[in-house]
CSV table of C-alpha atoms in Angstrom, one decimal:
chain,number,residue,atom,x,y,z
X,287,UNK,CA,-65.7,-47.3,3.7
X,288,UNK,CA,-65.4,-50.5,1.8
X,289,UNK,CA,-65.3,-48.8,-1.5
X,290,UNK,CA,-62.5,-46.4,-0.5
X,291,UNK,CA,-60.2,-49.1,0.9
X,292,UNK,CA,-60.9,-51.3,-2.3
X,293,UNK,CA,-60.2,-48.1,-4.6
X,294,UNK,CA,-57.2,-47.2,-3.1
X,295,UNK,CA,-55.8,-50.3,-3.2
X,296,UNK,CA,-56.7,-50.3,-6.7
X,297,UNK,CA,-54.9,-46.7,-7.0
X,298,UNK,CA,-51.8,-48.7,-5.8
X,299,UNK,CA,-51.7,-51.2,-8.0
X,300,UNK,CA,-52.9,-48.8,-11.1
X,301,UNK,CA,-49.9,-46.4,-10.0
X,302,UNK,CA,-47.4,-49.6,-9.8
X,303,UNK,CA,-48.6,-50.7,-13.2
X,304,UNK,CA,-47.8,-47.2,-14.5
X,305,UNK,CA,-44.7,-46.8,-13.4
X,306,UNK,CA,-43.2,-50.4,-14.6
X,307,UNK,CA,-44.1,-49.6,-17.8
X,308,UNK,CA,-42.2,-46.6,-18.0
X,309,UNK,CA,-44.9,-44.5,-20.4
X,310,UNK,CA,-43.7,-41.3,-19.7
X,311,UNK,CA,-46.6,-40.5,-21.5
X,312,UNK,CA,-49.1,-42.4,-19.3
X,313,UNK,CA,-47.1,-40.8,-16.4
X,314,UNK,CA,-47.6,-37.4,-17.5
X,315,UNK,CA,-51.3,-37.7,-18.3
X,316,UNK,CA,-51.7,-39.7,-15.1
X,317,UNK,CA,-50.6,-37.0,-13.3
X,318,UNK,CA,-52.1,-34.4,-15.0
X,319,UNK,CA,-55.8,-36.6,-14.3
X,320,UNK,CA,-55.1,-36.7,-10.6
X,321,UNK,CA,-54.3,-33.0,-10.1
X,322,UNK,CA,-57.4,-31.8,-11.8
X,323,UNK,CA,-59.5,-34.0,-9.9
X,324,UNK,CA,-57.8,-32.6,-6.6
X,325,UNK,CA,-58.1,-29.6,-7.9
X,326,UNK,CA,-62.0,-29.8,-9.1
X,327,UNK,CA,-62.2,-31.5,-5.4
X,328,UNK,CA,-60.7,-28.5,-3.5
X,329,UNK,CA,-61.2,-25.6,-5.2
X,330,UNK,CA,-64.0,-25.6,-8.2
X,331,UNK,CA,-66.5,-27.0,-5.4
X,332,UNK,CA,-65.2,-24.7,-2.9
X,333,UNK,CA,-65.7,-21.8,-5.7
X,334,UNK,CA,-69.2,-22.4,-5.9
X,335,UNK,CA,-69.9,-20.9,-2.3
X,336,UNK,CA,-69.3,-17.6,-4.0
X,337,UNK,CA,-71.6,-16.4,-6.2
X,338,UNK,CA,-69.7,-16.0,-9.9
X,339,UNK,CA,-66.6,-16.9,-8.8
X,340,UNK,CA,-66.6,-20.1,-11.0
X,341,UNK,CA,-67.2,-17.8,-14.3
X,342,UNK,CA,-64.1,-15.2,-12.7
X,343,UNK,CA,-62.7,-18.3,-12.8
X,344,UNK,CA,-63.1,-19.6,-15.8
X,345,UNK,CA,-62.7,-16.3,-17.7
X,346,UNK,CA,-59.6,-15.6,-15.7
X,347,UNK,CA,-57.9,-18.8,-16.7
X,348,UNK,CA,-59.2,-18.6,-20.2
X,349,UNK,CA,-57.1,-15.4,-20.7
X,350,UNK,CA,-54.0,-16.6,-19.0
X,351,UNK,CA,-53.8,-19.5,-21.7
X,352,UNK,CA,-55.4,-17.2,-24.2
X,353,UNK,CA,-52.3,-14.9,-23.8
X,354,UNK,CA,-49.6,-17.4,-23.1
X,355,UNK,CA,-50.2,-19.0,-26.3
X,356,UNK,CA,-50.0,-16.3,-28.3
X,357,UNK,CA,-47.0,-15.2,-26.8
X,358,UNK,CA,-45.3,-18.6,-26.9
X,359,UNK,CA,-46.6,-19.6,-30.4
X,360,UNK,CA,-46.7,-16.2,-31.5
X,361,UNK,CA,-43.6,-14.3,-30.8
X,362,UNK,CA,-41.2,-17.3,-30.2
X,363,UNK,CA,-42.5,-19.7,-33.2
X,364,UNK,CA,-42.2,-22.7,-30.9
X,365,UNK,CA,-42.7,-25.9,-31.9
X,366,UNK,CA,-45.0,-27.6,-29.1
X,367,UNK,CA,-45.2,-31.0,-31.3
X,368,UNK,CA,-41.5,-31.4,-31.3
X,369,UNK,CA,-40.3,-29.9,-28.4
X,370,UNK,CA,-42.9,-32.3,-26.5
X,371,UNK,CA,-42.0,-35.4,-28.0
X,372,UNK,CA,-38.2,-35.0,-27.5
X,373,UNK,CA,-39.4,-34.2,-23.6
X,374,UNK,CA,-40.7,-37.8,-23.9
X,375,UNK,CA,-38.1,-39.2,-25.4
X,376,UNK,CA,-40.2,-40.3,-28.9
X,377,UNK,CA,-39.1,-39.6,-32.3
X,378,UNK,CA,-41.2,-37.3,-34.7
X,379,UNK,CA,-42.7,-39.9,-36.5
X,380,UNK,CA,-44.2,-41.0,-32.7
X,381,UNK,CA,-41.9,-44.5,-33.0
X,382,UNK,CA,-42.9,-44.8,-37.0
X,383,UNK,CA,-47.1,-44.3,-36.4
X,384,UNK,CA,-47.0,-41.6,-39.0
X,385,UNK,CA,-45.7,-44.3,-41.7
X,386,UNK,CA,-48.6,-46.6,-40.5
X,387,UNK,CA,-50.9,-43.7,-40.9
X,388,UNK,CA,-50.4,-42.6,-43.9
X,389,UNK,CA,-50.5,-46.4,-45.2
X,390,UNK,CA,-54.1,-46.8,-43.8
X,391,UNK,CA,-55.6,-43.5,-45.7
X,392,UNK,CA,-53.9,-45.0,-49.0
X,393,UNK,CA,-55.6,-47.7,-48.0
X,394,UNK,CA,-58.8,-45.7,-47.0
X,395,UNK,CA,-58.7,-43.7,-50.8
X,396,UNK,CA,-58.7,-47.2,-52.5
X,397,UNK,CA,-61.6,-48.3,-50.7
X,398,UNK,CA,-63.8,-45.0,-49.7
X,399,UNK,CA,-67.6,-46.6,-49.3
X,400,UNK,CA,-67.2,-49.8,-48.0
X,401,UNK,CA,-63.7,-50.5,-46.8
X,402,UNK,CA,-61.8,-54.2,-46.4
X,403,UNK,CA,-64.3,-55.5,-44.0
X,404,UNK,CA,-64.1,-56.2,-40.2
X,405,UNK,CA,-60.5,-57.9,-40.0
X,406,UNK,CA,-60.3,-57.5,-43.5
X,407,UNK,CA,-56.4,-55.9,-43.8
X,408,UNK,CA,-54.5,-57.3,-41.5
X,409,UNK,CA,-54.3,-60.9,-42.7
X,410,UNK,CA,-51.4,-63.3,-44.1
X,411,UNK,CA,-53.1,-63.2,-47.4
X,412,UNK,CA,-52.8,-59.4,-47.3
X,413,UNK,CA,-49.8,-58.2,-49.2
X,414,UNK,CA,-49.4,-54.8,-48.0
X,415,UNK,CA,-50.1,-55.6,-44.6
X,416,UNK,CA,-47.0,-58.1,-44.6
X,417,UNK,CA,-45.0,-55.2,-45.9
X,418,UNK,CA,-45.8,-52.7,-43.3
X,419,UNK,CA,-44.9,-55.6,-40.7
X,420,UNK,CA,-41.8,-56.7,-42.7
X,421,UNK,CA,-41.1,-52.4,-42.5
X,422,UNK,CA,-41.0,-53.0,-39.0
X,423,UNK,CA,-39.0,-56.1,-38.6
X,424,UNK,CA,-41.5,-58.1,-37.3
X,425,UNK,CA,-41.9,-61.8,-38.2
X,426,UNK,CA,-44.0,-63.3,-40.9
X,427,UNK,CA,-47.0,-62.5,-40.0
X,428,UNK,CA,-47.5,-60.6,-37.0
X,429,UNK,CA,-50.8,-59.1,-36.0
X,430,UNK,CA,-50.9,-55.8,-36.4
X,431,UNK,CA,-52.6,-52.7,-36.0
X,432,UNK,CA,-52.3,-48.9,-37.2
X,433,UNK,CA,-52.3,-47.7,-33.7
X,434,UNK,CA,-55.1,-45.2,-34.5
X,435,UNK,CA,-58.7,-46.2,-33.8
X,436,UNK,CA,-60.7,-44.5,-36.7
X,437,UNK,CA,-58.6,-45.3,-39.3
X,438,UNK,CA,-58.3,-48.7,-38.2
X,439,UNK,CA,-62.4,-48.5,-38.5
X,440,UNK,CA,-61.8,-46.2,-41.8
X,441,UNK,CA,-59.9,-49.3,-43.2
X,442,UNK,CA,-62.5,-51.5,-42.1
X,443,UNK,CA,-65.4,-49.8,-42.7
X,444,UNK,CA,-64.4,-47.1,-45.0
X,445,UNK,CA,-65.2,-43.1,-44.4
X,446,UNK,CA,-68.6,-43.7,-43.9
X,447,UNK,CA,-67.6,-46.6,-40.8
X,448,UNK,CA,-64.7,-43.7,-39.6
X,449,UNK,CA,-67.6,-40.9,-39.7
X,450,UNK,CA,-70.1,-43.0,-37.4
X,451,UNK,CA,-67.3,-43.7,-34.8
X,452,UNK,CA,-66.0,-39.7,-34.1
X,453,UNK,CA,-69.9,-39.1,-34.2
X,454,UNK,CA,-70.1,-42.1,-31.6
X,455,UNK,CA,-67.3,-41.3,-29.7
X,456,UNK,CA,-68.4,-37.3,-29.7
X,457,UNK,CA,-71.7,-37.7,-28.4
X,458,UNK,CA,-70.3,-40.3,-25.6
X,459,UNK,CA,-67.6,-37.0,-25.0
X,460,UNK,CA,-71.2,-34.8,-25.6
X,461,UNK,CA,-73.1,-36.8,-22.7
X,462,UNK,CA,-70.2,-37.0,-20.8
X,463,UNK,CA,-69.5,-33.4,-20.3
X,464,UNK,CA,-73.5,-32.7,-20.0
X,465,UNK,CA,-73.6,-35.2,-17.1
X,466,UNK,CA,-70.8,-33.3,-15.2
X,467,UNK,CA,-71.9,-30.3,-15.8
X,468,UNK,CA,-75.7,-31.1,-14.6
X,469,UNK,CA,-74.0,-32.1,-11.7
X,470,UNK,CA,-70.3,-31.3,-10.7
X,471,UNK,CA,-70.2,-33.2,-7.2
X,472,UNK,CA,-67.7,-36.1,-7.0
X,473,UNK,CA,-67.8,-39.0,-4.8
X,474,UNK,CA,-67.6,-38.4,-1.3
């Protein structure tokens, strides 16, 4: 009982947080998040009372999107990328992150093996990293970031570095995915 009443309190403040900041984006996902745990809640533990229903299931809804993106990609060329960020209100370079990414694997090509170092780029010393602020019209120097984890650690670390984080963050998304699916109760 305690730990509902202190997670649902902390729902309400999470939920408050989200919508002051006015991320459509977080909005959207946060929504998204809730509905499939309702929905894993009510209906995928529910579908395990009858045998194969999960996998009629699963199949079932595999098809559906199978088929509605071939006919929405397919037959109407639509452009997902754009028409979503214009439904969230960002430009197509996601508010100038393409700029910054194409600057870090410049970066990344000059220094393939062993990068600039931890912390080693975005310094006052650094003269490229005062002209990607100064692109942005931020003051003399601001600390920065290229808004992208692995080729911030692909500018620190080099390919190498970048490689050992997707394999990191793939076998925590690995272990993850085998945990649930081991066992697909949620808290009660």
């Amino acid at each position: 009982v305690l730990f509902r009443a202190v997670a649902l309190v902390g729902a309400a403040i999470g939920v408050y947080l989200i919508v002051i900041s006015e991320s459509a984006t977080t909005l959207i996902f946060t929504i998204g998040a809730t509905a499939t745990l309702i929905g894993h809640r009510f209906l995928w533990e529910a579908a395990a009372a009858v045998k194969h229903l999960r996998l009629l299931a699963s199949l079932g809804a595999a098809v559906l999107a199978l088929l509605a993106v071939l006919i929405v990609f397919g037959l109407y060329q639509f452009d997902a990328a754009g028409a979503l960020l214009d439904s969230l209100g960002k430009d197509r370079t996601l508010t100038g992150r393409t700029y910054l990414w194409e600057q870090a694997r410049a970066i990344m090509e000059q220094h393939p093996w062993t990068g600039l170092g931890a912390e080693g780029f975005w310094r006052a010393e650094i003269g490229e990293a005062n002209a990607i602020t100064r692109f942005f019209h931020y003051d003399y120097f601001t600390k920065f970031s290229f808004h992208n984890s692995y080729l911030e650690v692909g500018v620190a670390l080099g390919y190498p570095g970048m490689y050992a984080a997707i394999f990191v963050a793939g076998w925590a998304l690995f272990q993850a995915a085998r945990n649930w699916l081991g066992d697909q109760s949620t808290l009660n």
